[in-house]
Amino acid sequence: MATGEDLRRLALALAGTSEAQHVDRRAFRVARIYVTLHPDGLTANFKFTPEDQALKCLVAPDAFAPIPGGWGPMGWTTATLARLTEADLALALETAWRDAQPRSKSKRK
């Protein structure tokens, strides 16, 4: 069972990650925000690619769900931390972190 403290520790261990306040949540970012932690520490919102989101929600529907409304189709996914092992949480963080890396100039067109 993962916790908000596990998320914070694991996220800050990923290269280049910084933590800051974002609205009512704690946000973790490299070039872009890749995960936010709810103030109660029970859920987090991950920014996955739509493909990664579909896989996470298929494999672990009790832990991952697309955020309702317009954010879900963009890959934003809510995770219930208590339904994840620490290893599952680390993998989710690494997946979102990898996709939040700075884009090279050749990809920015």
Short mmCIF file of N, CA, C and O in Angstrom, two decimals:
data_model
loop_
_atom_site.label_atom_id
_atom_site.label_comp_id
_atom_site.label_asym_id
_atom_site.label_seq_id
_atom_site.Cartn_x
_atom_site.Cartn_y
_atom_site.Cartn_z
N MET A 1 0.84 -1.18 0.00
CA MET A 1 0.00 0.00 0.00
C MET A 1 0.89 1.24 0.00
O MET A 1 1.67 1.47 0.91
N ALA A 2 0.78 2.04 -1.05
CA ALA A 2 1.58 3.26 -1.19
C ALA A 2 0.88 4.42 -0.48
O ALA A 2 -0.33 4.42 -0.29
N THR A 3 1.67 5.44 -0.14
CA THR A 3 1.15 6.62 0.55
C THR A 3 1.61 7.89 -0.17
O THR A 3 2.48 7.84 -1.04
N GLY A 4 1.07 9.00 0.26
CA GLY A 4 1.50 10.28 -0.27
C GLY A 4 2.97 10.55 0.01
O GLY A 4 3.68 11.12 -0.82
N GLU A 5 3.44 10.14 1.17
CA GLU A 5 4.86 10.31 1.50
C GLU A 5 5.73 9.46 0.59
O GLU A 5 6.82 9.89 0.21
N ASP A 6 5.27 8.26 0.24
CA ASP A 6 6.01 7.42 -0.71
C ASP A 6 6.10 8.14 -2.05
O ASP A 6 7.17 8.17 -2.67
N LEU A 7 4.98 8.71 -2.49
CA LEU A 7 4.98 9.41 -3.77
C LEU A 7 5.99 10.56 -3.75
O LEU A 7 6.80 10.69 -4.66
N ARG A 8 5.96 11.35 -2.71
CA ARG A 8 6.87 12.50 -2.60
C ARG A 8 8.32 12.03 -2.63
O ARG A 8 9.14 12.57 -3.37
N ARG A 9 8.65 11.03 -1.84
CA ARG A 9 10.03 10.51 -1.78
C ARG A 9 10.48 9.97 -3.13
O ARG A 9 11.57 10.29 -3.61
N LEU A 10 9.64 9.16 -3.76
CA LEU A 10 10.01 8.55 -5.04
C LEU A 10 10.10 9.60 -6.15
O LEU A 10 11.00 9.54 -6.99
N ALA A 11 9.17 10.54 -6.17
CA ALA A 11 9.19 11.57 -7.21
C ALA A 11 10.45 12.43 -7.10
O ALA A 11 11.11 12.71 -8.10
N LEU A 12 10.78 12.84 -5.88
CA LEU A 12 11.94 13.71 -5.71
C LEU A 12 13.26 12.99 -5.97
O LEU A 12 14.29 13.64 -6.19
N ALA A 13 13.23 11.66 -6.01
CA ALA A 13 14.43 10.89 -6.34
C ALA A 13 14.66 10.83 -7.85
O ALA A 13 15.76 10.45 -8.29
N LEU A 14 13.67 11.21 -8.65
CA LEU A 14 13.82 11.20 -10.11
C LEU A 14 14.57 12.46 -10.54
O LEU A 14 14.23 13.57 -10.11
N ALA A 15 15.54 12.29 -11.39
CA ALA A 15 16.44 13.38 -11.80
C ALA A 15 15.67 14.60 -12.30
O ALA A 15 14.76 14.49 -13.12
N GLY A 16 16.05 15.76 -11.78
CA GLY A 16 15.51 17.02 -12.23
C GLY A 16 14.15 17.39 -11.67
O GLY A 16 13.62 18.44 -11.99
N THR A 17 13.58 16.55 -10.82
CA THR A 17 12.25 16.81 -10.28
C THR A 17 12.30 17.90 -9.22
O THR A 17 13.16 17.89 -8.35
N SER A 18 11.34 18.82 -9.31
CA SER A 18 11.15 19.82 -8.27
C SER A 18 9.72 19.74 -7.78
O SER A 18 8.83 19.24 -8.47
N GLU A 19 9.50 20.25 -6.58
CA GLU A 19 8.18 20.23 -5.96
C GLU A 19 7.72 21.66 -5.71
O GLU A 19 8.52 22.49 -5.28
N ALA A 20 6.46 21.94 -5.97
CA ALA A 20 5.91 23.27 -5.72
C ALA A 20 4.41 23.16 -5.51
O ALA A 20 3.79 22.16 -5.87
N GLN A 21 3.85 24.20 -4.95
CA GLN A 21 2.40 24.27 -4.78
C GLN A 21 1.77 24.50 -6.14
O GLN A 21 2.28 25.28 -6.96
N HIS A 22 0.64 23.85 -6.40
CA HIS A 22 -0.12 24.04 -7.64
C HIS A 22 -1.59 23.99 -7.26
O HIS A 22 -2.12 22.93 -6.96
N VAL A 23 -2.23 25.13 -7.25
CA VAL A 23 -3.61 25.28 -6.78
C VAL A 23 -3.65 24.74 -5.35
O VAL A 23 -2.95 25.24 -4.49
N ASP A 24 -4.43 23.67 -5.08
CA ASP A 24 -4.50 23.13 -3.73
C ASP A 24 -3.64 21.88 -3.55
O ASP A 24 -3.73 21.20 -2.54
N ARG A 25 -2.81 21.56 -4.51
CA ARG A 25 -2.03 20.32 -4.50
C ARG A 25 -0.54 20.59 -4.50
O ARG A 25 -0.10 21.69 -4.83
N ARG A 26 0.23 19.55 -4.22
CA ARG A 26 1.68 19.58 -4.41
C ARG A 26 1.93 19.04 -5.81
O ARG A 26 1.37 18.02 -6.20
N ALA A 27 2.73 19.73 -6.58
CA ALA A 27 3.02 19.34 -7.96
C ALA A 27 4.49 18.97 -8.07
O ALA A 27 5.36 19.58 -7.44
N PHE A 28 4.76 17.97 -8.89
CA PHE A 28 6.12 17.49 -9.15
C PHE A 28 6.34 17.61 -10.65
O PHE A 28 5.51 17.18 -11.45
N ARG A 29 7.48 18.21 -11.02
CA ARG A 29 7.72 18.53 -12.43
C ARG A 29 9.18 18.37 -12.78
O ARG A 29 10.06 18.45 -11.93
N VAL A 30 9.42 18.18 -14.08
CA VAL A 30 10.74 18.35 -14.68
C VAL A 30 10.56 19.54 -15.61
O VAL A 30 10.54 20.66 -15.13
N ALA A 31 10.35 19.34 -16.88
CA ALA A 31 10.02 20.46 -17.77
C ALA A 31 8.56 20.85 -17.61
O ALA A 31 8.19 22.00 -17.77
N ARG A 32 7.71 19.86 -17.31
CA ARG A 32 6.28 20.05 -17.11
C ARG A 32 5.84 19.26 -15.88
O ARG A 32 6.51 18.34 -15.45
N ILE A 33 4.70 19.61 -15.34
CA ILE A 33 4.13 18.84 -14.22
C ILE A 33 3.79 17.44 -14.72
O ILE A 33 3.17 17.28 -15.77
N TYR A 34 4.22 16.44 -13.95
CA TYR A 34 3.87 15.07 -14.33
C TYR A 34 3.02 14.36 -13.29
O TYR A 34 2.43 13.32 -13.57
N VAL A 35 2.91 14.91 -12.08
CA VAL A 35 2.03 14.33 -11.07
C VAL A 35 1.71 15.39 -10.04
O VAL A 35 2.54 16.25 -9.74
N THR A 36 0.47 15.35 -9.55
CA THR A 36 0.08 16.21 -8.44
C THR A 36 -0.48 15.33 -7.33
O THR A 36 -1.12 14.31 -7.60
N LEU A 37 -0.23 15.74 -6.10
CA LEU A 37 -0.67 14.99 -4.93
C LEU A 37 -1.79 15.76 -4.23
O LEU A 37 -1.63 16.94 -3.91
N HIS A 38 -2.91 15.09 -4.02
CA HIS A 38 -4.04 15.70 -3.32
C HIS A 38 -3.62 16.04 -1.88
O HIS A 38 -2.79 15.34 -1.30
N PRO A 39 -4.17 17.11 -1.30
CA PRO A 39 -3.79 17.49 0.06
C PRO A 39 -3.98 16.39 1.11
O PRO A 39 -3.23 16.34 2.09
N ASP A 40 -4.94 15.49 0.90
CA ASP A 40 -5.14 14.42 1.88
C ASP A 40 -4.13 13.28 1.73
O ASP A 40 -4.07 12.37 2.56
N GLY A 41 -3.32 13.31 0.65
CA GLY A 41 -2.30 12.29 0.44
C GLY A 41 -2.84 10.93 0.01
O GLY A 41 -2.08 9.97 -0.07
N LEU A 42 -4.11 10.85 -0.30
CA LEU A 42 -4.72 9.56 -0.65
C LEU A 42 -4.77 9.31 -2.15
O LEU A 42 -4.81 8.15 -2.58
N THR A 43 -4.81 10.38 -2.95
CA THR A 43 -4.86 10.23 -4.40
C THR A 43 -3.85 11.16 -5.05
O THR A 43 -3.40 12.13 -4.45
N ALA A 44 -3.52 10.81 -6.29
CA ALA A 44 -2.61 11.64 -7.08
C ALA A 44 -3.12 11.64 -8.51
O ALA A 44 -3.76 10.69 -8.96
N ASN A 45 -2.83 12.72 -9.22
CA ASN A 45 -3.16 12.82 -10.64
C ASN A 45 -1.88 12.77 -11.45
O ASN A 45 -0.99 13.61 -11.27
N PHE A 46 -1.79 11.78 -12.32
CA PHE A 46 -0.63 11.56 -13.18
C PHE A 46 -0.92 12.05 -14.58
O PHE A 46 -2.04 11.91 -15.07
N LYS A 47 0.11 12.58 -15.25
CA LYS A 47 -0.02 12.95 -16.67
C LYS A 47 0.67 11.86 -17.48
O LYS A 47 1.89 11.79 -17.55
N PHE A 48 -0.14 10.97 -18.03
CA PHE A 48 0.36 9.91 -18.90
C PHE A 48 0.06 10.27 -20.35
O PHE A 48 -0.79 11.12 -20.63
N THR A 49 0.71 9.58 -21.27
CA THR A 49 0.24 9.64 -22.64
C THR A 49 -1.11 8.92 -22.67
O THR A 49 -1.39 8.08 -21.80
N PRO A 50 -1.96 9.19 -23.64
CA PRO A 50 -3.22 8.44 -23.72
C PRO A 50 -3.01 6.93 -23.79
O PRO A 50 -3.79 6.16 -23.21
N GLU A 51 -1.93 6.50 -24.43
CA GLU A 51 -1.65 5.06 -24.53
C GLU A 51 -1.27 4.49 -23.16
O GLU A 51 -1.74 3.41 -22.79
N ASP A 52 -0.41 5.19 -22.43
CA ASP A 52 -0.03 4.73 -21.09
C ASP A 52 -1.23 4.75 -20.16
O ASP A 52 -1.40 3.86 -19.33
N GLN A 53 -2.07 5.77 -20.28
CA GLN A 53 -3.28 5.85 -19.47
C GLN A 53 -4.17 4.63 -19.73
O GLN A 53 -4.66 4.00 -18.79
N ALA A 54 -4.39 4.30 -20.99
CA ALA A 54 -5.25 3.17 -21.34
C ALA A 54 -4.70 1.88 -20.74
O ALA A 54 -5.47 1.08 -20.20
N LEU A 55 -3.39 1.70 -20.81
CA LEU A 55 -2.78 0.49 -20.26
C LEU A 55 -2.94 0.43 -18.75
O LEU A 55 -3.35 -0.59 -18.20
N LYS A 56 -2.63 1.53 -18.05
CA LYS A 56 -2.75 1.55 -16.59
C LYS A 56 -4.18 1.26 -16.16
O LYS A 56 -4.42 0.49 -15.23
N CYS A 57 -5.15 1.89 -16.83
CA CYS A 57 -6.55 1.71 -16.47
C CYS A 57 -7.05 0.29 -16.79
O CYS A 57 -7.92 -0.23 -16.09
N LEU A 58 -6.49 -0.33 -17.81
CA LEU A 58 -6.86 -1.69 -18.17
C LEU A 58 -6.28 -2.70 -17.18
O LEU A 58 -6.97 -3.59 -16.70
N VAL A 59 -5.01 -2.53 -16.84
CA VAL A 59 -4.30 -3.47 -15.96
C VAL A 59 -4.72 -3.32 -14.50
O VAL A 59 -4.81 -4.31 -13.78
N ALA A 60 -4.97 -2.09 -14.06
CA ALA A 60 -5.30 -1.85 -12.65
C ALA A 60 -6.48 -0.89 -12.53
O ALA A 60 -6.33 0.23 -12.04
N PRO A 61 -7.68 -1.32 -12.97
CA PRO A 61 -8.82 -0.41 -12.94
C PRO A 61 -9.27 -0.01 -11.53
O PRO A 61 -9.96 0.98 -11.36
N ASP A 62 -8.87 -0.78 -10.54
CA ASP A 62 -9.20 -0.42 -9.16
C ASP A 62 -8.29 0.69 -8.62
O ASP A 62 -8.61 1.33 -7.63
N ALA A 63 -7.17 0.92 -9.30
CA ALA A 63 -6.20 1.93 -8.85
C ALA A 63 -6.18 3.16 -9.75
O ALA A 63 -5.93 4.26 -9.26
N PHE A 64 -6.40 3.01 -11.04
CA PHE A 64 -6.27 4.11 -12.01
C PHE A 64 -7.59 4.37 -12.73
O PHE A 64 -8.28 3.42 -13.12
N ALA A 65 -7.90 5.65 -12.94
CA ALA A 65 -9.09 6.04 -13.70
C ALA A 65 -8.83 7.38 -14.38
O ALA A 65 -8.22 8.27 -13.77
N PRO A 66 -9.28 7.54 -15.62
CA PRO A 66 -9.14 8.85 -16.27
C PRO A 66 -9.89 9.92 -15.48
O PRO A 66 -10.96 9.64 -14.93
N ILE A 67 -9.33 11.10 -15.41
CA ILE A 67 -10.02 12.21 -14.75
C ILE A 67 -11.23 12.57 -15.60
O ILE A 67 -11.11 12.68 -16.82
N PRO A 68 -12.39 12.74 -14.98
CA PRO A 68 -13.59 13.10 -15.75
C PRO A 68 -13.44 14.45 -16.46
O PRO A 68 -12.66 15.31 -16.04
N GLY A 69 -14.19 14.62 -17.52
CA GLY A 69 -14.19 15.87 -18.26
C GLY A 69 -13.06 15.93 -19.26
O GLY A 69 -12.59 14.91 -19.76
N GLY A 70 -12.63 17.13 -19.56
CA GLY A 70 -11.65 17.34 -20.61
C GLY A 70 -10.23 16.91 -20.29
O GLY A 70 -9.43 16.71 -21.19
N TRP A 71 -9.90 16.78 -19.02
CA TRP A 71 -8.52 16.41 -18.65
C TRP A 71 -8.20 14.94 -18.94
O TRP A 71 -7.08 14.62 -19.32
N GLY A 72 -9.16 14.07 -18.75
CA GLY A 72 -8.94 12.64 -18.96
C GLY A 72 -8.45 12.28 -20.36
O GLY A 72 -7.47 11.55 -20.51
N PRO A 73 -9.09 12.79 -21.42
CA PRO A 73 -8.64 12.47 -22.77
C PRO A 73 -7.22 12.96 -23.08
O PRO A 73 -6.59 12.49 -24.02
N MET A 74 -6.72 13.90 -22.28
CA MET A 74 -5.34 14.37 -22.46
C MET A 74 -4.33 13.50 -21.71
O MET A 74 -3.14 13.77 -21.73
N GLY A 75 -4.81 12.45 -21.03
CA GLY A 75 -3.93 11.53 -20.33
C GLY A 75 -3.90 11.70 -18.82
O GLY A 75 -3.31 10.89 -18.13
N TRP A 76 -4.57 12.73 -18.29
CA TRP A 76 -4.57 12.93 -16.84
C TRP A 76 -5.40 11.82 -16.19
O TRP A 76 -6.53 11.57 -16.59
N THR A 77 -4.77 11.18 -15.20
CA THR A 77 -5.30 9.96 -14.61
C THR A 77 -5.20 10.03 -13.10
O THR A 77 -4.13 10.33 -12.56
N THR A 78 -6.30 9.73 -12.41
CA THR A 78 -6.29 9.69 -10.95
C THR A 78 -5.87 8.30 -10.49
O THR A 78 -6.33 7.29 -11.02
N ALA A 79 -5.00 8.28 -9.49
CA ALA A 79 -4.58 7.02 -8.87
C ALA A 79 -4.95 7.04 -7.40
O ALA A 79 -4.70 8.04 -6.70
N THR A 80 -5.54 5.97 -6.93
CA THR A 80 -5.79 5.78 -5.51
C THR A 80 -4.55 5.09 -4.95
O THR A 80 -4.28 3.92 -5.26
N LEU A 81 -3.77 5.83 -4.17
CA LEU A 81 -2.45 5.35 -3.75
C LEU A 81 -2.51 4.07 -2.93
O LEU A 81 -1.66 3.19 -3.08
N ALA A 82 -3.51 3.90 -2.08
CA ALA A 82 -3.61 2.71 -1.23
C ALA A 82 -3.79 1.43 -2.05
O ALA A 82 -3.55 0.34 -1.54
N ARG A 83 -4.18 1.58 -3.29
CA ARG A 83 -4.38 0.41 -4.15
C ARG A 83 -3.15 0.08 -4.98
O ARG A 83 -3.19 -0.81 -5.84
N LEU A 84 -2.05 0.81 -4.74
CA LEU A 84 -0.79 0.57 -5.45
C LEU A 84 0.27 0.06 -4.48
O LEU A 84 0.33 0.50 -3.34
N THR A 85 1.11 -0.84 -4.97
CA THR A 85 2.30 -1.18 -4.21
C THR A 85 3.31 -0.07 -4.43
O THR A 85 3.17 0.74 -5.36
N GLU A 86 4.34 -0.02 -3.62
CA GLU A 86 5.38 0.98 -3.83
C GLU A 86 6.04 0.79 -5.19
O GLU A 86 6.37 1.76 -5.87
N ALA A 87 6.22 -0.46 -5.61
CA ALA A 87 6.81 -0.73 -6.93
C ALA A 87 5.91 -0.24 -8.06
O ALA A 87 6.39 0.33 -9.04
N ASP A 88 4.59 -0.44 -7.93
CA ASP A 88 3.65 0.06 -8.94
C ASP A 88 3.68 1.59 -8.99
O ASP A 88 3.63 2.18 -10.07
N LEU A 89 3.75 2.22 -7.83
CA LEU A 89 3.83 3.68 -7.76
C LEU A 89 5.10 4.18 -8.43
O LEU A 89 5.07 5.13 -9.20
N ALA A 90 6.22 3.53 -8.14
CA ALA A 90 7.50 3.94 -8.74
C ALA A 90 7.43 3.82 -10.26
O ALA A 90 7.90 4.72 -10.97
N LEU A 91 6.84 2.76 -10.77
CA LEU A 91 6.72 2.58 -12.21
C LEU A 91 5.82 3.67 -12.83
O LEU A 91 6.14 4.23 -13.88
N ALA A 92 4.71 3.97 -12.18
CA ALA A 92 3.82 5.03 -12.68
C ALA A 92 4.54 6.38 -12.70
O ALA A 92 4.44 7.14 -13.67
N LEU A 93 5.27 6.68 -11.64
CA LEU A 93 6.02 7.93 -11.58
C LEU A 93 7.06 8.00 -12.68
O LEU A 93 7.21 9.02 -13.36
N GLU A 94 7.81 6.92 -12.89
CA GLU A 94 8.84 6.90 -13.93
C GLU A 94 8.22 7.07 -15.31
O GLU A 94 8.79 7.76 -16.17
N THR A 95 7.06 6.47 -15.54
CA THR A 95 6.38 6.60 -16.82
C THR A 95 5.99 8.06 -17.08
O THR A 95 6.28 8.61 -18.15
N ALA A 96 5.36 8.68 -16.10
CA ALA A 96 4.93 10.08 -16.26
C ALA A 96 6.14 11.02 -16.33
O ALA A 96 6.16 11.95 -17.14
N TRP A 97 7.15 10.77 -15.51
CA TRP A 97 8.38 11.59 -15.49
C TRP A 97 9.07 11.55 -16.84
O TRP A 97 9.48 12.58 -17.37
N ARG A 98 9.18 10.37 -17.42
CA ARG A 98 9.84 10.21 -18.72
C ARG A 98 9.16 11.07 -19.79
O ARG A 98 9.81 11.74 -20.58
N ASP A 99 7.82 11.10 -19.77
CA ASP A 99 7.09 11.86 -20.78
C ASP A 99 7.08 13.36 -20.51
O ASP A 99 6.70 14.13 -21.40
N ALA A 100 7.51 13.79 -19.33
CA ALA A 100 7.53 15.21 -18.98
C ALA A 100 8.90 15.84 -19.20
O ALA A 100 9.08 17.01 -18.89
N GLN A 101 9.83 15.11 -19.77
CA GLN A 101 11.17 15.63 -20.02
C GLN A 101 11.13 16.76 -21.04
O GLN A 101 10.22 16.84 -21.86
N PRO A 102 12.12 17.63 -20.98
CA PRO A 102 12.17 18.72 -21.99
C PRO A 102 12.16 18.14 -23.40
O PRO A 102 12.80 17.11 -23.66
N ARG A 103 11.42 18.79 -24.26
CA ARG A 103 11.38 18.36 -25.67
C ARG A 103 12.56 18.97 -26.39
O ARG A 103 12.91 20.12 -26.16
N SER A 104 13.13 18.20 -27.28
CA SER A 104 14.25 18.74 -28.07
C SER A 104 13.70 19.76 -29.07
O SER A 104 12.53 19.72 -29.44
N LYS A 105 14.56 20.66 -29.52
CA LYS A 105 14.12 21.69 -30.45
C LYS A 105 13.55 21.09 -31.73
O LYS A 105 12.63 21.62 -32.32
N SER A 106 14.07 19.96 -32.16
CA SER A 106 13.60 19.35 -33.41
C SER A 106 12.18 18.82 -33.27
O SER A 106 11.49 18.67 -34.25
N LYS A 107 11.71 18.53 -32.04
CA LYS A 107 10.35 18.01 -31.83
C LYS A 107 9.35 19.12 -31.57
O LYS A 107 8.16 18.86 -31.50
N ARG A 108 9.78 20.37 -31.40
CA ARG A 108 8.90 21.47 -31.04
C ARG A 108 8.33 22.20 -32.23
O ARG A 108 8.32 23.36 -32.28
N LYS A 109 7.86 21.65 -33.22
CA LYS A 109 7.34 22.39 -34.37
C LYS A 109 5.88 22.24 -34.50
O LYS A 109 5.12 21.83 -33.87
#
